[in-house]
CSV table of C-alpha atoms in Angstrom, one decimal:
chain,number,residue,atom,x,y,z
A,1,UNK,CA,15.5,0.6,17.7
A,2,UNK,CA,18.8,1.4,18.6
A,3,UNK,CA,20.4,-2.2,18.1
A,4,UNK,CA,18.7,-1.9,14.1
A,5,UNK,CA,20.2,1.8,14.0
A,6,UNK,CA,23.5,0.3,14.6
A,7,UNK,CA,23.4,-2.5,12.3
A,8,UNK,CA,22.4,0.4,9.9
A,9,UNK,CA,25.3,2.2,10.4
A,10,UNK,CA,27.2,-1.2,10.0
A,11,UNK,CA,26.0,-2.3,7.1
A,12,UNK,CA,25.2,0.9,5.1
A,13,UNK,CA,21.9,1.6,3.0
A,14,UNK,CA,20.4,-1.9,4.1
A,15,UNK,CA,16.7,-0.8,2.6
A,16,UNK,CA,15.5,-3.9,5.3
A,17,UNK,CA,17.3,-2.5,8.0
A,18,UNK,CA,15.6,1.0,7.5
A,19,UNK,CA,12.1,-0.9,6.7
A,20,UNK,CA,12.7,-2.3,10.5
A,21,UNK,CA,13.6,0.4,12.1
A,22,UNK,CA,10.5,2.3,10.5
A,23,UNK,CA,8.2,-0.7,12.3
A,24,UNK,CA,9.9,-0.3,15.5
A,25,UNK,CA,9.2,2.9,16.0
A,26,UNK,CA,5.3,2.0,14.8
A,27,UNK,CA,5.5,-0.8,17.2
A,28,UNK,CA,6.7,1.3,20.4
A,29,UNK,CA,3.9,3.9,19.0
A,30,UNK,CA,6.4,6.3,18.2
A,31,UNK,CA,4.5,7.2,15.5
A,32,UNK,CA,5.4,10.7,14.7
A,33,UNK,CA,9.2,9.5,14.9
A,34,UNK,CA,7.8,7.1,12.2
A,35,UNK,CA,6.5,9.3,10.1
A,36,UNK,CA,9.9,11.4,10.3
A,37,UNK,CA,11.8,8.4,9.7
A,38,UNK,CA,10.2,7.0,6.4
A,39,UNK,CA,9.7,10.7,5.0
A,40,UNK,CA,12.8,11.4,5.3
A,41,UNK,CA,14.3,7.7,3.7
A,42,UNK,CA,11.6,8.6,0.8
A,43,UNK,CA,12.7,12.1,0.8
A,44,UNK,CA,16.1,10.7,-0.6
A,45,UNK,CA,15.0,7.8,-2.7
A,46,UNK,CA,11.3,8.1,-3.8
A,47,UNK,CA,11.6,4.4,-5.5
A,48,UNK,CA,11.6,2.5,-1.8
A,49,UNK,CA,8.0,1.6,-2.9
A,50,UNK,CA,7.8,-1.1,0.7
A,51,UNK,CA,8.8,2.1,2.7
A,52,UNK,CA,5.9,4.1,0.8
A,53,UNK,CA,3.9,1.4,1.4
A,54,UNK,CA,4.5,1.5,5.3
A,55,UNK,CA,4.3,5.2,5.6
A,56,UNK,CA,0.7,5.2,4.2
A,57,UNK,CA,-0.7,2.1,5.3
A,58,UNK,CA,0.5,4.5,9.1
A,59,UNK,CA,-1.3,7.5,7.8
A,60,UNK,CA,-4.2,5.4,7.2
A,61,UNK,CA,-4.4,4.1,10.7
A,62,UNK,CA,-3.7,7.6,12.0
A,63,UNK,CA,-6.7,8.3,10.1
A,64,UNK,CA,-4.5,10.9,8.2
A,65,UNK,CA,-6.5,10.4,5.0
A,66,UNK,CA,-4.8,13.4,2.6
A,67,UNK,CA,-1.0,12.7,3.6
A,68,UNK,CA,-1.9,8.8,2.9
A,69,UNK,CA,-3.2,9.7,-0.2
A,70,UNK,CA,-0.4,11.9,-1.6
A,71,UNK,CA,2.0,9.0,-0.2
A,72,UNK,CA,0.4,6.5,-2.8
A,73,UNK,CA,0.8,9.4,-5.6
A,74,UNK,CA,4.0,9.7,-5.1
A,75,UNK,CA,4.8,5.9,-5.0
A,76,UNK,CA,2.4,5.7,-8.2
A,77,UNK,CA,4.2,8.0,-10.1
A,78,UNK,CA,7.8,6.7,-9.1
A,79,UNK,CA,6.1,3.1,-10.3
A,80,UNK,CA,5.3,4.9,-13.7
A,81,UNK,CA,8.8,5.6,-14.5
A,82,UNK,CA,9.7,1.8,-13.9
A,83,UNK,CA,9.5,0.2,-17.3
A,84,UNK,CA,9.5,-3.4,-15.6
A,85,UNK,CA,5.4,-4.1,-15.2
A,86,UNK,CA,6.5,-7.7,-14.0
A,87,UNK,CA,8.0,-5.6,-11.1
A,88,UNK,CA,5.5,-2.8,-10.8
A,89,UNK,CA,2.2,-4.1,-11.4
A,90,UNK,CA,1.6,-6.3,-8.2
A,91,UNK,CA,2.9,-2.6,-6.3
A,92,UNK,CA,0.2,-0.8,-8.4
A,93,UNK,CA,-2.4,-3.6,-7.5
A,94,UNK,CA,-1.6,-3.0,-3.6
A,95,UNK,CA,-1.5,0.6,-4.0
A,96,UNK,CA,-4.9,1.0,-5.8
A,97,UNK,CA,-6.7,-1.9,-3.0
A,98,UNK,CA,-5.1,0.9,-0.4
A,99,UNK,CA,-6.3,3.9,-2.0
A,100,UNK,CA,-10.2,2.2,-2.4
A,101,UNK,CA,-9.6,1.3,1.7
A,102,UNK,CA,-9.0,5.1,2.0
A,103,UNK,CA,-12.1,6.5,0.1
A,104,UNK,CA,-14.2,4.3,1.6
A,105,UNK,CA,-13.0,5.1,4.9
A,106,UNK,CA,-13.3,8.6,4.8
A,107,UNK,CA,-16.7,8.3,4.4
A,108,UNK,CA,-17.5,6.1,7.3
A,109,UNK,CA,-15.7,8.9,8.7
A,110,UNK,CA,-18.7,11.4,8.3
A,111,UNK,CA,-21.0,11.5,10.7
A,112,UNK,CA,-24.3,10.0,10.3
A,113,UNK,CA,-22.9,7.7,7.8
A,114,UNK,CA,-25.1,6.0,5.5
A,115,UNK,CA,-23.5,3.7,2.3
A,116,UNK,CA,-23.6,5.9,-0.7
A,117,UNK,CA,-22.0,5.5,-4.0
A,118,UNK,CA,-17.9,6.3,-3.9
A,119,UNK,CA,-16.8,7.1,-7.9
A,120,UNK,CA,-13.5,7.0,-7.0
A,121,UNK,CA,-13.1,3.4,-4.6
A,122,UNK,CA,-15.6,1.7,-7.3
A,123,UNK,CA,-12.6,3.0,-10.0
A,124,UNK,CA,-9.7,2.0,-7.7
A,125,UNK,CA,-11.6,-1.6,-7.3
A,126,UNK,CA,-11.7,-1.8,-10.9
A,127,UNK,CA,-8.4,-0.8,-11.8
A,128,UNK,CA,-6.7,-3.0,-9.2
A,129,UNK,CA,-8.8,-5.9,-11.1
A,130,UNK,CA,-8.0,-5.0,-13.9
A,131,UNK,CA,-4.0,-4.5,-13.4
A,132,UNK,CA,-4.1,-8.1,-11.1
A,133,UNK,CA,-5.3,-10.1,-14.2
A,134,UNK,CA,-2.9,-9.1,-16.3
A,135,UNK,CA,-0.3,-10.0,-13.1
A,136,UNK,CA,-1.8,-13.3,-13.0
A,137,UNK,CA,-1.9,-13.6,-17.1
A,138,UNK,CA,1.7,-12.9,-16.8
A,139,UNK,CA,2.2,-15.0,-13.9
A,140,UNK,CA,0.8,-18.0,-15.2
A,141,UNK,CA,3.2,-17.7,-18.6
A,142,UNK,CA,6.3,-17.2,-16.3
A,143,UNK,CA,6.0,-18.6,-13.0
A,144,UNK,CA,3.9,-21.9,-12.1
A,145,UNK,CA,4.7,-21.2,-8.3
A,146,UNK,CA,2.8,-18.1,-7.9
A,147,UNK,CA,0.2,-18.6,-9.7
A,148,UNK,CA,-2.6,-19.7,-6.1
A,149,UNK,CA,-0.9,-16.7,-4.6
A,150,UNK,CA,-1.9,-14.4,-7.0
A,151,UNK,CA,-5.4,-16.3,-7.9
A,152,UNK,CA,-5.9,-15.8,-4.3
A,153,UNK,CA,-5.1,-11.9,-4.4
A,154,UNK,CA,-7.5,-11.9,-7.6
A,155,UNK,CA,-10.5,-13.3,-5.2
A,156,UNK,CA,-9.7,-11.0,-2.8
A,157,UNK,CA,-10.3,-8.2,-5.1
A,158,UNK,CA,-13.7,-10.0,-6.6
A,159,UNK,CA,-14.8,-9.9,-3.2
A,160,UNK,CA,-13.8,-6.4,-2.1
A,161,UNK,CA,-15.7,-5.4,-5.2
A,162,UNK,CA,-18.9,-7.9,-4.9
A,163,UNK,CA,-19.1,-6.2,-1.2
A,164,UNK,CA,-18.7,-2.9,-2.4
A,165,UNK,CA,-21.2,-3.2,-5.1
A,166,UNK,CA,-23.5,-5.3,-2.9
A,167,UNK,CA,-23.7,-2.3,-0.2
């Protein structure tokens, strides 16, 4: 961690050199130092969407449902004002597969669990389908090379869904 803050200082705003140093910290499980870190990057640019990413994918596995949540908000509205959706929409695809993950998990969370119906994962499913076929649509037009990757991200979803429903 020290060596990456270094090369920070070296090398100025490096947005992969604070990315790492975020990871280190989450790697030596200095996860509250982790949390401080990528708040406090976010706190001055809200637009480091892979840094929002991070930070909640962390709250997530802290089990820290609510700030996770409000961590994707924010990153969804910075996305909003972005007028590039060749930029934004695979973001708003991960973001929406995170926030289902989240909802779901919260209710396995409960005690006594039992699979009931979640409104709001079912909606995040859809919507991340929804947003990843027009990805791949545009994909496809623009870019011959990513077109498996992002058929294979479009399955993935199908699945997620097919299992959710199926449950």
């Amino acid at each position: 961690v020290i060596y990456y803050e270094k090369a920070l200082q070296l090398s100025g705003d490096d947005i992969s050199l604070v990315r790492e140093i975020g990871k280190a910290h989450v790697v030596t499980h200095d996860y509250n130092r982790a949390i401080k870190y990528y708040e406090t990057a976010l706190g001055n640019d809200s637009k480091l969407l892979d840094l929002s990413t991070d930070l909640a994918e962390l709250y997530f596995k802290l089990k820290a449902f609510d700030e996770a949540k409000r961590v994707i908000i924010e990153a969804m509205k910075a996305l909003n004002a972005m007028d590039d959706p060749d930029m934004t929409n695979p973001k708003r695809v991960q973001y929406t597969l995170l926030m289902s993950k989240i909802f779901l998990e919260e209710d396995v969370q409960v005690g006594e669990w039992r699979f009931k119906p979640n409104e709001d994962a079912s909606k995040a499913l859809y919507d991340a389908l929804a947003v990843q076929e027009a990805v791949f649509d545009r994909v496809r037009e623009i870019s011959i090379d990513r077109v498996d990757e992002e058929r294979k991200i479009t399955a993935e979803i199908n699945f997620k869904l097919a299992k959710y429903l199926e449950e």
